[in-house]
C-alpha positions as protocol buffer text, in pm:
chain_id: "A"
residue {
  index: 1
  type: MET
  ca { x: -4107 y: 2123 z: -11050 }
}
residue {
  index: 2
  type: SER
  ca { x: -4399 y: 2353 z: -10967 }
}
residue {
  index: 3
  type: ALA
  ca { x: -4441 y: 2499 z: -10621 }
}
residue {
  index: 4
  type: ALA
  ca { x: -4755 y: 2293 z: -10570 }
}
residue {
  index: 5
  type: SER
  ca { x: -4594 y: 1963 z: -10670 }
}
residue {
  index: 6
  type: ALA
  ca { x: -4284 y: 2035 z: -10460 }
}
residue {
  index: 7
  type: ALA
  ca { x: -4496 y: 2112 z: -10156 }
}
residue {
  index: 8
  type: SER
  ca { x: -4706 y: 1797 z: -10198 }
}
residue {
  index: 9
  type: ALA
  ca { x: -4394 y: 1584 z: -10243 }
}
residue {
  index: 10
  type: VAL
  ca { x: -4282 y: 1652 z: -9886 }
}
residue {
  index: 11
  type: SER
  ca { x: -4396 y: 1334 z: -9715 }
}
residue {
  index: 12
  type: VAL
  ca { x: -4572 y: 1317 z: -9383 }
}
residue {
  index: 13
  type: GLN
  ca { x: -4274 y: 1121 z: -9252 }
}
residue {
  index: 14
  type: PHE
  ca { x: -4026 y: 1386 z: -9367 }
}
residue {
  index: 15
  type: ARG
  ca { x: -4228 y: 1666 z: -9209 }
}
residue {
  index: 16
  type: ALA
  ca { x: -4265 y: 1475 z: -8884 }
}
residue {
  index: 17
  type: ALA
  ca { x: -3890 y: 1403 z: -8869 }
}
residue {
  index: 18
  type: TYR
  ca { x: -3809 y: 1767 z: -8953 }
}
residue {
  index: 19
  type: ASP
  ca { x: -4043 y: 1900 z: -8683 }
}
residue {
  index: 20
  type: ALA
  ca { x: -3901 y: 1653 z: -8429 }
}
residue {
  index: 21
  type: VAL
  ca { x: -3547 y: 1787 z: -8476 }
}
residue {
  index: 22
  type: LEU
  ca { x: -3666 y: 2147 z: -8464 }
}
residue {
  index: 23
  type: ALA
  ca { x: -3858 y: 2075 z: -8143 }
}
residue {
  index: 24
  type: ASP
  ca { x: -3528 y: 1992 z: -7973 }
}
residue {
  index: 25
  type: TRP
  ca { x: -3387 y: 2339 z: -8031 }
}
residue {
  index: 26
  type: PRO
  ca { x: -3331 y: 2509 z: -7694 }
}
residue {
  index: 27
  type: ALA
  ca { x: -3524 y: 2827 z: -7768 }
}
residue {
  index: 28
  type: PRO
  ca { x: -3866 y: 2906 z: -7917 }
}
residue {
  index: 29
  type: VAL
  ca { x: -3845 y: 2898 z: -8295 }
}
residue {
  index: 30
  type: THR
  ca { x: -4034 y: 3126 z: -8531 }
}
residue {
  index: 31
  type: SER
  ca { x: -4072 y: 2981 z: -8881 }
}
residue {
  index: 32
  type: ARG
  ca { x: -4170 y: 3158 z: -9200 }
}
residue {
  index: 33
  type: GLU
  ca { x: -4146 y: 3132 z: -9579 }
}
residue {
  index: 34
  type: VAL
  ca { x: -3974 y: 3424 z: -9749 }
}
residue {
  index: 35
  type: PRO
  ca { x: -4066 y: 3481 z: -10117 }
}
residue {
  index: 36
  type: THR
  ca { x: -3775 y: 3502 z: -10363 }
}
residue {
  index: 37
  type: PRO
  ca { x: -3755 y: 3492 z: -10744 }
}
residue {
  index: 38
  type: HIS
  ca { x: -3660 y: 3124 z: -10714 }
}
residue {
  index: 39
  type: GLY
  ca { x: -3934 y: 3016 z: -10477 }
}
residue {
  index: 40
  type: LEU
  ca { x: -4039 y: 3027 z: -10113 }
}
residue {
  index: 41
  type: THR
  ca { x: -3752 y: 2993 z: -9869 }
}
residue {
  index: 42
  type: ARG
  ca { x: -3813 y: 2843 z: -9526 }
}
residue {
  index: 43
  type: ILE
  ca { x: -3631 y: 3022 z: -9244 }
}
residue {
  index: 44
  type: ASN
  ca { x: -3625 y: 2908 z: -8881 }
}
residue {
  index: 45
  type: SER
  ca { x: -3540 y: 3193 z: -8645 }
}
residue {
  index: 46
  type: CYS
  ca { x: -3467 y: 3215 z: -8275 }
}
residue {
  index: 47
  type: GLY
  ca { x: -3277 y: 3427 z: -8026 }
}
residue {
  index: 48
  type: PRO
  ca { x: -3326 y: 3781 z: -7892 }
}
residue {
  index: 49
  type: LEU
  ca { x: -3514 y: 4004 z: -8134 }
}
residue {
  index: 50
  type: GLY
  ca { x: -3275 y: 4294 z: -8088 }
}
residue {
  index: 51
  type: ALA
  ca { x: -2956 y: 4090 z: -8119 }
}
residue {
  index: 52
  type: PRO
  ca { x: -2727 y: 4110 z: -8423 }
}
residue {
  index: 53
  type: PRO
  ca { x: -2855 y: 3897 z: -8713 }
}
residue {
  index: 54
  type: LEU
  ca { x: -2681 y: 3569 z: -8795 }
}
residue {
  index: 55
  type: VAL
  ca { x: -2774 y: 3382 z: -9114 }
}
residue {
  index: 56
  type: LEU
  ca { x: -2681 y: 3012 z: -9128 }
}
residue {
  index: 57
  type: LEU
  ca { x: -2659 y: 2804 z: -9448 }
}
residue {
  index: 58
  type: PRO
  ca { x: -2640 y: 2423 z: -9409 }
}
residue {
  index: 59
  type: GLY
  ca { x: -2446 y: 2172 z: -9609 }
}
residue {
  index: 60
  type: GLY
  ca { x: -2614 y: 1973 z: -9884 }
}
residue {
  index: 61
  type: GLY
  ca { x: -2889 y: 1747 z: -9755 }
}
residue {
  index: 62
  type: ALA
  ca { x: -2850 y: 1860 z: -9394 }
}
residue {
  index: 63
  type: THR
  ca { x: -3146 y: 2106 z: -9375 }
}
residue {
  index: 64
  type: SER
  ca { x: -3154 y: 2412 z: -9152 }
}
residue {
  index: 65
  type: THR
  ca { x: -3232 y: 2191 z: -8852 }
}
residue {
  index: 66
  type: VAL
  ca { x: -2865 y: 2084 z: -8831 }
}
residue {
  index: 67
  type: TRP
  ca { x: -2784 y: 2409 z: -8648 }
}
residue {
  index: 68
  type: GLY
  ca { x: -2972 y: 2322 z: -8327 }
}
residue {
  index: 69
  type: ALA
  ca { x: -2657 y: 2221 z: -8137 }
}
residue {
  index: 70
  type: VAL
  ca { x: -2484 y: 2546 z: -8238 }
}
residue {
  index: 71
  type: VAL
  ca { x: -2785 y: 2745 z: -8116 }
}
residue {
  index: 72
  type: ALA
  ca { x: -2778 y: 2553 z: -7787 }
}
residue {
  index: 73
  type: ALA
  ca { x: -2404 y: 2614 z: -7749 }
}
residue {
  index: 74
  type: GLY
  ca { x: -2457 y: 2989 z: -7736 }
}
residue {
  index: 75
  type: ALA
  ca { x: -2532 y: 3127 z: -8083 }
}
residue {
  index: 76
  type: GLY
  ca { x: -2896 y: 3171 z: -7982 }
}
residue {
  index: 77
  type: ARG
  ca { x: -2793 y: 3394 z: -7692 }
}
residue {
  index: 78
  type: THR
  ca { x: -2557 y: 3627 z: -7877 }
}
residue {
  index: 79
  type: HIS
  ca { x: -2749 y: 3662 z: -8207 }
}
residue {
  index: 80
  type: ARG
  ca { x: -3089 y: 3656 z: -8368 }
}
residue {
  index: 81
  type: VAL
  ca { x: -3034 y: 3332 z: -8560 }
}
residue {
  index: 82
  type: HIS
  ca { x: -3190 y: 3276 z: -8903 }
}
residue {
  index: 83
  type: ALA
  ca { x: -3133 y: 2917 z: -9024 }
}
residue {
  index: 84
  type: VAL
  ca { x: -3217 y: 2873 z: -9393 }
}
residue {
  index: 85
  type: ASP
  ca { x: -3339 y: 2572 z: -9593 }
}
residue {
  index: 86
  type: LEU
  ca { x: -3162 y: 2585 z: -9930 }
}
residue {
  index: 87
  type: VAL
  ca { x: -3399 y: 2598 z: -10228 }
}
residue {
  index: 88
  type: GLY
  ca { x: -3385 y: 2271 z: -10421 }
}
residue {
  index: 89
  type: GLU
  ca { x: -3230 y: 2082 z: -10129 }
}
residue {
  index: 90
  type: PRO
  ca { x: -3413 y: 1874 z: -9866 }
}
residue {
  index: 91
  type: GLY
  ca { x: -3612 y: 2097 z: -9637 }
}
residue {
  index: 92
  type: LEU
  ca { x: -3929 y: 2303 z: -9647 }
}
residue {
  index: 93
  type: SER
  ca { x: -3826 y: 2560 z: -9908 }
}
residue {
  index: 94
  type: VAL
  ca { x: -4037 y: 2536 z: -10223 }
}
residue {
  index: 95
  type: PRO
  ca { x: -3873 y: 2599 z: -10564 }
}
residue {
  index: 96
  type: ALA
  ca { x: -4059 y: 2812 z: -10814 }
}
residue {
  index: 97
  type: GLY
  ca { x: -4160 y: 2639 z: -11135 }
}
residue {
  index: 98
  type: GLY
  ca { x: -3940 y: 2739 z: -11426 }
}
residue {
  index: 99
  type: ARG
  ca { x: -3702 y: 2939 z: -11207 }
}
residue {
  index: 100
  type: ALA
  ca { x: -3446 y: 2677 z: -11105 }
}
residue {
  index: 101
  type: ILE
  ca { x: -3121 y: 2799 z: -10954 }
}
residue {
  index: 102
  type: ARG
  ca { x: -2849 y: 2703 z: -11205 }
}
residue {
  index: 103
  type: THR
  ca { x: -2550 y: 2933 z: -11150 }
}
residue {
  index: 104
  type: PRO
  ca { x: -2359 y: 3100 z: -10866 }
}
residue {
  index: 105
  type: GLU
  ca { x: -2514 y: 3426 z: -10981 }
}
residue {
  index: 106
  type: ASP
  ca { x: -2861 y: 3273 z: -10932 }
}
residue {
  index: 107
  type: LEU
  ca { x: -2759 y: 3164 z: -10582 }
}
residue {
  index: 108
  type: ALA
  ca { x: -2636 y: 3513 z: -10499 }
}
residue {
  index: 109
  type: GLY
  ca { x: -2962 y: 3664 z: -10624 }
}
residue {
  index: 110
  type: TRP
  ca { x: -3163 y: 3412 z: -10421 }
}
residue {
  index: 111
  type: LEU
  ca { x: -2967 y: 3483 z: -10101 }
}
residue {
  index: 112
  type: ASP
  ca { x: -2994 y: 3857 z: -10159 }
}
residue {
  index: 113
  type: ALA
  ca { x: -3373 y: 3820 z: -10171 }
}
residue {
  index: 114
  type: VAL
  ca { x: -3362 y: 3611 z: -9852 }
}
residue {
  index: 115
  type: LEU
  ca { x: -3173 y: 3887 z: -9670 }
}
residue {
  index: 116
  type: ASP
  ca { x: -3422 y: 4142 z: -9804 }
}
residue {
  index: 117
  type: GLY
  ca { x: -3705 y: 3929 z: -9668 }
}
residue {
  index: 118
  type: LEU
  ca { x: -3549 y: 3913 z: -9324 }
}
residue {
  index: 119
  type: GLY
  ca { x: -3562 y: 4289 z: -9301 }
}
residue {
  index: 120
  type: ALA
  ca { x: -3252 y: 4295 z: -9082 }
}
residue {
  index: 121
  type: PRO
  ca { x: -3116 y: 4648 z: -9038 }
}
residue {
  index: 122
  type: GLY
  ca { x: -2757 y: 4678 z: -9146 }
}
residue {
  index: 123
  type: PRO
  ca { x: -2503 y: 4411 z: -9236 }
}
residue {
  index: 124
  type: VAL
  ca { x: -2539 y: 4052 z: -9113 }
}
residue {
  index: 125
  type: THR
  ca { x: -2303 y: 3779 z: -9005 }
}
residue {
  index: 126
  type: LEU
  ca { x: -2321 y: 3504 z: -9266 }
}
residue {
  index: 127
  type: ALA
  ca { x: -2202 y: 3151 z: -9190 }
}
residue {
  index: 128
  type: GLY
  ca { x: -2216 y: 2836 z: -9399 }
}
residue {
  index: 129
  type: HIS
  ca { x: -2102 y: 2476 z: -9379 }
}
residue {
  index: 130
  type: SER
  ca { x: -1972 y: 2270 z: -9674 }
}
residue {
  index: 131
  type: TYR
  ca { x: -2189 y: 2351 z: -9978 }
}
residue {
  index: 132
  type: GLY
  ca { x: -2348 y: 2629 z: -9772 }
}
residue {
  index: 133
  type: ALA
  ca { x: -2001 y: 2778 z: -9719 }
}
residue {
  index: 134
  type: TRP
  ca { x: -1938 y: 2768 z: -10095 }
}
residue {
  index: 135
  type: ILE
  ca { x: -2263 y: 2960 z: -10145 }
}
residue {
  index: 136
  type: ALA
  ca { x: -2170 y: 3207 z: -9871 }
}
residue {
  index: 137
  type: ALA
  ca { x: -1827 y: 3270 z: -10022 }
}
residue {
  index: 138
  type: HIS
  ca { x: -1974 y: 3333 z: -10367 }
}
residue {
  index: 139
  type: TYR
  ca { x: -2228 y: 3571 z: -10216 }
}
residue {
  index: 140
  type: ALA
  ca { x: -1962 y: 3756 z: -10018 }
}
residue {
  index: 141
  type: THR
  ca { x: -1755 y: 3829 z: -10330 }
}
residue {
  index: 142
  type: ARG
  ca { x: -2063 y: 3981 z: -10498 }
}
residue {
  index: 143
  type: HIS
  ca { x: -2232 y: 4164 z: -10209 }
}
residue {
  index: 144
  type: PRO
  ca { x: -1965 y: 4245 z: -9949 }
}
residue {
  index: 145
  type: ARG
  ca { x: -2148 y: 4552 z: -9821 }
}
residue {
  index: 146
  type: ARG
  ca { x: -2430 y: 4337 z: -9685 }
}
residue {
  index: 147
  type: LEU
  ca { x: -2197 y: 4144 z: -9454 }
}
residue {
  index: 148
  type: ALA
  ca { x: -2055 y: 4233 z: -9115 }
}
residue {
  index: 149
  type: ARG
  ca { x: -1865 y: 3904 z: -9085 }
}
residue {
  index: 150
  type: LEU
  ca { x: -1823 y: 3580 z: -9279 }
}
residue {
  index: 151
  type: VAL
  ca { x: -1767 y: 3240 z: -9117 }
}
residue {
  index: 152
  type: LEU
  ca { x: -1683 y: 2941 z: -9340 }
}
residue {
  index: 153
  type: LEU
  ca { x: -1707 y: 2596 z: -9180 }
}
residue {
  index: 154
  type: ASP
  ca { x: -1499 y: 2334 z: -9362 }
}
residue {
  index: 155
  type: PRO
  ca { x: -1585 y: 2495 z: -9698 }
}
residue {
  index: 156
  type: THR
  ca { x: -1580 y: 2261 z: -9996 }
}
residue {
  index: 157
  type: GLN
  ca { x: -1457 y: 2369 z: -10339 }
}
residue {
  index: 158
  type: VAL
  ca { x: -1330 y: 2700 z: -10203 }
}
residue {
  index: 159
  type: PHE
  ca { x: -968 y: 2638 z: -10102 }
}
residue {
  index: 160
  type: ALA
  ca { x: -934 y: 2276 z: -10216 }
}
residue {
  index: 161
  type: GLY
  ca { x: -1103 y: 2033 z: -10451 }
}
residue {
  index: 162
  type: LEU
  ca { x: -1280 y: 1716 z: -10346 }
}
residue {
  index: 163
  type: ARG
  ca { x: -1074 y: 1402 z: -10301 }
}
residue {
  index: 164
  type: PRO
  ca { x: -1149 y: 1142 z: -10572 }
}
residue {
  index: 165
  type: GLY
  ca { x: -1197 y: 871 z: -10310 }
}
residue {
  index: 166
  type: TYR
  ca { x: -1461 y: 1081 z: -10133 }
}
residue {
  index: 167
  type: VAL
  ca { x: -1648 y: 1138 z: -10457 }
}
residue {
  index: 168
  type: LEU
  ca { x: -1640 y: 768 z: -10546 }
}
residue {
  index: 169
  type: ARG
  ca { x: -1766 y: 675 z: -10201 }
}
residue {
  index: 170
  type: ALA
  ca { x: -2052 y: 928 z: -10228 }
}
residue {
  index: 171
  type: LEU
  ca { x: -2162 y: 837 z: -10582 }
}
residue {
  index: 172
  type: PRO
  ca { x: -2399 y: 547 z: -10494 }
}
residue {
  index: 173
  type: MET
  ca { x: -2573 y: 764 z: -10233 }
}
residue {
  index: 174
  type: LEU
  ca { x: -2602 y: 1055 z: -10475 }
}
residue {
  index: 175
  type: ALA
  ca { x: -2713 y: 845 z: -10773 }
}
residue {
  index: 176
  type: ARG
  ca { x: -2980 y: 648 z: -10588 }
}
residue {
  index: 177
  type: PRO
  ca { x: -3014 y: 758 z: -10227 }
}
residue {
  index: 178
  type: THR
  ca { x: -3156 y: 519 z: -9971 }
}
residue {
  index: 179
  type: PRO
  ca { x: -3155 y: 542 z: -9592 }
}
residue {
  index: 180
  type: ALA
  ca { x: -2904 y: 256 z: -9577 }
}
residue {
  index: 181
  type: ARG
  ca { x: -2667 y: 426 z: -9823 }
}
residue {
  index: 182
  type: ILE
  ca { x: -2692 y: 759 z: -9643 }
}
residue {
  index: 183
  type: ARG
  ca { x: -2612 y: 601 z: -9306 }
}
residue {
  index: 184
  type: SER
  ca { x: -2330 y: 392 z: -9449 }
}
residue {
  index: 185
  type: PHE
  ca { x: -2169 y: 699 z: -9604 }
}
residue {
  index: 186
  type: LEU
  ca { x: -2204 y: 903 z: -9284 }
}
residue {
  index: 187
  type: ARG
  ca { x: -2056 y: 621 z: -9074 }
}
residue {
  index: 188
  type: TRP
  ca { x: -1759 y: 605 z: -9309 }
}
residue {
  index: 189
  type: GLU
  ca { x: -1696 y: 981 z: -9327 }
}
residue {
  index: 190
  type: THR
  ca { x: -1747 y: 1046 z: -8954 }
}
residue {
  index: 191
  type: GLY
  ca { x: -1560 y: 736 z: -8838 }
}
residue {
  index: 192
  type: GLY
  ca { x: -1874 y: 606 z: -8670 }
}
residue {
  index: 193
  type: ALA
  ca { x: -1930 y: 922 z: -8466 }
}
residue {
  index: 194
  type: ASP
  ca { x: -2232 y: 931 z: -8235 }
}
residue {
  index: 195
  type: LEU
  ca { x: -2466 y: 1163 z: -8426 }
}
residue {
  index: 196
  type: ASP
  ca { x: -2804 y: 1287 z: -8305 }
}
residue {
  index: 197
  type: PRO
  ca { x: -3055 y: 1001 z: -8364 }
}
residue {
  index: 198
  type: ALA
  ca { x: -3341 y: 1240 z: -8447 }
}
residue {
  index: 199
  type: TRP
  ca { x: -3129 y: 1418 z: -8708 }
}
residue {
  index: 200
  type: LEU
  ca { x: -3025 y: 1082 z: -8855 }
}
residue {
  index: 201
  type: ARG
  ca { x: -3391 y: 986 z: -8891 }
}
residue {
  index: 202
  type: LEU
  ca { x: -3446 y: 1309 z: -9080 }
}
residue {
  index: 203
  type: ARG
  ca { x: -3148 y: 1230 z: -9303 }
}
residue {
  index: 204
  type: ASP
  ca { x: -3310 y: 892 z: -9372 }
}
residue {
  index: 205
  type: GLU
  ca { x: -3619 y: 1073 z: -9498 }
}
residue {
  index: 206
  type: THR
  ca { x: -3415 y: 1291 z: -9735 }
}
residue {
  index: 207
  type: ALA
  ca { x: -3362 y: 979 z: -9948 }
}
residue {
  index: 208
  type: ARG
  ca { x: -3717 y: 1019 z: -10073 }
}
residue {
  index: 209
  type: PHE
  ca { x: -3705 y: 1396 z: -10105 }
}
residue {
  index: 210
  type: PRO
  ca { x: -3736 y: 1549 z: -10454 }
}
residue {
  index: 211
  type: THR
  ca { x: -3419 y: 1748 z: -10516 }
}
residue {
  index: 212
  type: VAL
  ca { x: -3265 y: 1933 z: -10802 }
}
residue {
  index: 213
  type: ARG
  ca { x: -2902 y: 1902 z: -10902 }
}
residue {
  index: 214
  type: PRO
  ca { x: -2682 y: 2119 z: -10679 }
}
residue {
  index: 215
  type: VAL
  ca { x: -2527 y: 2418 z: -10849 }
}
residue {
  index: 216
  type: THR
  ca { x: -2166 y: 2372 z: -10950 }
}
residue {
  index: 217
  type: GLY
  ca { x: -1918 y: 2625 z: -11076 }
}
residue {
  index: 218
  type: PRO
  ca { x: -1578 y: 2779 z: -11021 }
}
residue {
  index: 219
  type: ARG
  ca { x: -1424 y: 2835 z: -10683 }
}
residue {
  index: 220
  type: PRO
  ca { x: -1496 y: 3182 z: -10548 }
}
residue {
  index: 221
  type: GLY
  ca { x: -1177 y: 3383 z: -10577 }
}
residue {
  index: 222
  type: PRO
  ca { x: -1021 y: 3543 z: -10268 }
}
residue {
  index: 223
  type: ALA
  ca { x: -1082 y: 3890 z: -10411 }
}
residue {
  index: 224
  type: GLY
  ca { x: -1358 y: 4043 z: -10202 }
}
residue {
  index: 225
  type: LEU
  ca { x: -1328 y: 3802 z: -9910 }
}
residue {
  index: 226
  type: ASP
  ca { x: -1088 y: 4038 z: -9732 }
}
residue {
  index: 227
  type: ARG
  ca { x: -1333 y: 4327 z: -9700 }
}
residue {
  index: 228
  type: PHE
  ca { x: -1475 y: 4217 z: -9362 }
}
residue {
  index: 229
  type: PRO
  ca { x: -1371 y: 3994 z: -9072 }
}
residue {
  index: 230
  type: LEU
  ca { x: -1336 y: 3638 z: -9202 }
}
residue {
  index: 231
  type: HIS
  ca { x: -1313 y: 3326 z: -8988 }
}
residue {
  index: 232
  type: ILE
  ca { x: -1249 y: 2985 z: -9150 }
}
residue {
  index: 233
  type: LEU
  ca { x: -1267 y: 2660 z: -8955 }
}
residue {
  index: 234
  type: PHE
  ca { x: -1151 y: 2329 z: -9100 }
}
residue {
  index: 235
  type: ALA
  ca { x: -1239 y: 1982 z: -8975 }
}
residue {
  index: 236
  type: GLU
  ca { x: -917 y: 1796 z: -8904 }
}
residue {
  index: 237
  type: GLN
  ca { x: -1059 y: 1453 z: -8990 }
}
residue {
  index: 238
  type: ALA
  ca { x: -1254 y: 1557 z: -9301 }
}
residue {
  index: 239
  type: ARG
  ca { x: -1240 y: 1301 z: -9580 }
}
residue {
  index: 240
  type: CYS
  ca { x: -1374 y: 1532 z: -9850 }
}
residue {
  index: 241
  type: HIS
  ca { x: -1044 y: 1720 z: -9885 }
}
residue {
  index: 242
  type: ASP
  ca { x: -698 y: 1758 z: -9732 }
}
residue {
  index: 243
  type: SER
  ca { x: -783 y: 1998 z: -9450 }
}
residue {
  index: 244
  type: ALA
  ca { x: -422 y: 2089 z: -9368 }
}
residue {
  index: 245
  type: ARG
  ca { x: -349 y: 2178 z: -9729 }
}
residue {
  index: 246
  type: ALA
  ca { x: -677 y: 2371 z: -9760 }
}
residue {
  index: 247
  type: ALA
  ca { x: -598 y: 2567 z: -9444 }
}
residue {
  index: 248
  type: ALA
  ca { x: -250 y: 2652 z: -9574 }
}
residue {
  index: 249
  type: THR
  ca { x: -401 y: 2772 z: -9901 }
}
residue {
  index: 250
  type: ALA
  ca { x: -652 y: 2988 z: -9713 }
}
residue {
  index: 251
  type: ARG
  ca { x: -381 y: 3146 z: -9499 }
}
residue {
  index: 252
  type: ALA
  ca { x: -167 y: 3224 z: -9802 }
}
residue {
  index: 253
  type: ALA
  ca { x: -454 y: 3371 z: -10004 }
}
residue {
  index: 254
  type: LEU
  ca { x: -612 y: 3563 z: -9715 }
}
residue {
  index: 255
  type: PRO
  ca { x: -344 y: 3658 z: -9462 }
}
residue {
  index: 256
  type: GLY
  ca { x: -589 y: 3873 z: -9268 }
}
residue {
  index: 257
  type: ALA
  ca { x: -832 y: 3588 z: -9210 }
}
residue {
  index: 258
  type: ARG
  ca { x: -852 y: 3386 z: -8892 }
}
residue {
  index: 259
  type: VAL
  ca { x: -798 y: 3022 z: -8992 }
}
residue {
  index: 260
  type: GLU
  ca { x: -836 y: 2738 z: -8742 }
}
residue {
  index: 261
  type: MET
  ca { x: -826 y: 2359 z: -8742 }
}
residue {
  index: 262
  type: LEU
  ca { x: -1085 y: 2180 z: -8529 }
}
residue {
  index: 263
  type: PRO
  ca { x: -928 y: 1858 z: -8399 }
}
residue {
  index: 264
  type: GLY
  ca { x: -1100 y: 1523 z: -8380 }
}
residue {
  index: 265
  type: VAL
  ca { x: -1404 y: 1604 z: -8596 }
}
residue {
  index: 266
  type: SER
  ca { x: -1499 y: 1509 z: -8951 }
}
residue {
  index: 267
  type: HIS
  ca { x: -1663 y: 1713 z: -9223 }
}
residue {
  index: 268
  type: HIS
  ca { x: -2020 y: 1584 z: -9190 }
}
residue {
  index: 269
  type: ALA
  ca { x: -2013 y: 1573 z: -8810 }
}
residue {
  index: 270
  type: LEU
  ca { x: -1893 y: 1931 z: -8779 }
}
residue {
  index: 271
  type: PRO
  ca { x: -2214 y: 2126 z: -8700 }
}
residue {
  index: 272
  type: LEU
  ca { x: -2335 y: 1855 z: -8461 }
}
residue {
  index: 273
  type: LEU
  ca { x: -2020 y: 1765 z: -8268 }
}
residue {
  index: 274
  type: ALA
  ca { x: -1814 y: 2087 z: -8277 }
}
residue {
  index: 275
  type: ALA
  ca { x: -2102 y: 2312 z: -8177 }
}
residue {
  index: 276
  type: GLU
  ca { x: -1924 y: 2489 z: -7890 }
}
residue {
  index: 277
  type: ALA
  ca { x: -1623 y: 2582 z: -8105 }
}
residue {
  index: 278
  type: ILE
  ca { x: -1853 y: 2702 z: -8382 }
}
residue {
  index: 279
  type: ALA
  ca { x: -2065 y: 2908 z: -8142 }
}
residue {
  index: 280
  type: ARG
  ca { x: -1749 y: 3072 z: -8007 }
}
residue {
  index: 281
  type: SER
  ca { x: -1637 y: 3161 z: -8358 }
}
residue {
  index: 282
  type: LEU
  ca { x: -1974 y: 3313 z: -8436 }
}
residue {
  index: 283
  type: ALA
  ca { x: -1971 y: 3521 z: -8119 }
}
residue {
  index: 284
  type: ALA
  ca { x: -1614 y: 3647 z: -8166 }
}
């Protein structure tokens, strides 16, 4: 997909829904597109200009706007927050024609260029949720010197594989997404949790968003993840994996890491409904 065709494919409805969620963030937001070898990357930033930099990577399909509750819970007071739209995923990042991201190495190169574009002096705190946590972990093993801290929020395919039942439940939504299928899946995974209506409308619009296939690959090994403070939070009610087993694996592999279980929250509800706990972990 060329940059021009990708940009034109973002519907008026998607852009309106995206802007509506971003308008609810509690602090003024500065938005920009950072050039990378794999396309333009949309970054939404807020918080004190002189505060330590915090880079946030969303889960698949969630867009950078999902972090608004975490910003409101305090992350936007303690850090200069930079929330990133993943290239190839729903959002306002624009993939470069002929330069698709296909491997974990490509993802690491893309994120390295994003950090270069931010111009943040010194190491940053990097946090990711779900697929974004998988990306963050792969990046951390390759570029540990660029990180001051790493926070992984219910990371998938890092300490545990996906449950077959979760994959089967997600397949119809992934194969042919529709607003009804997206909402049905989220109701099932979150146990009918009360999610932000504006964000749900945006998720509806992602059904018509042109995406590329997410990058898959091996789990990032623990080697390299112990070179900086590491905080891992698991969602107790996640259906994507066995959170207790994943947490035990993380503790065994990384005894120096801080590993916590967040009670009463599911995987896909995590950034929206556990915002205060997440903000505390980011400020620690």
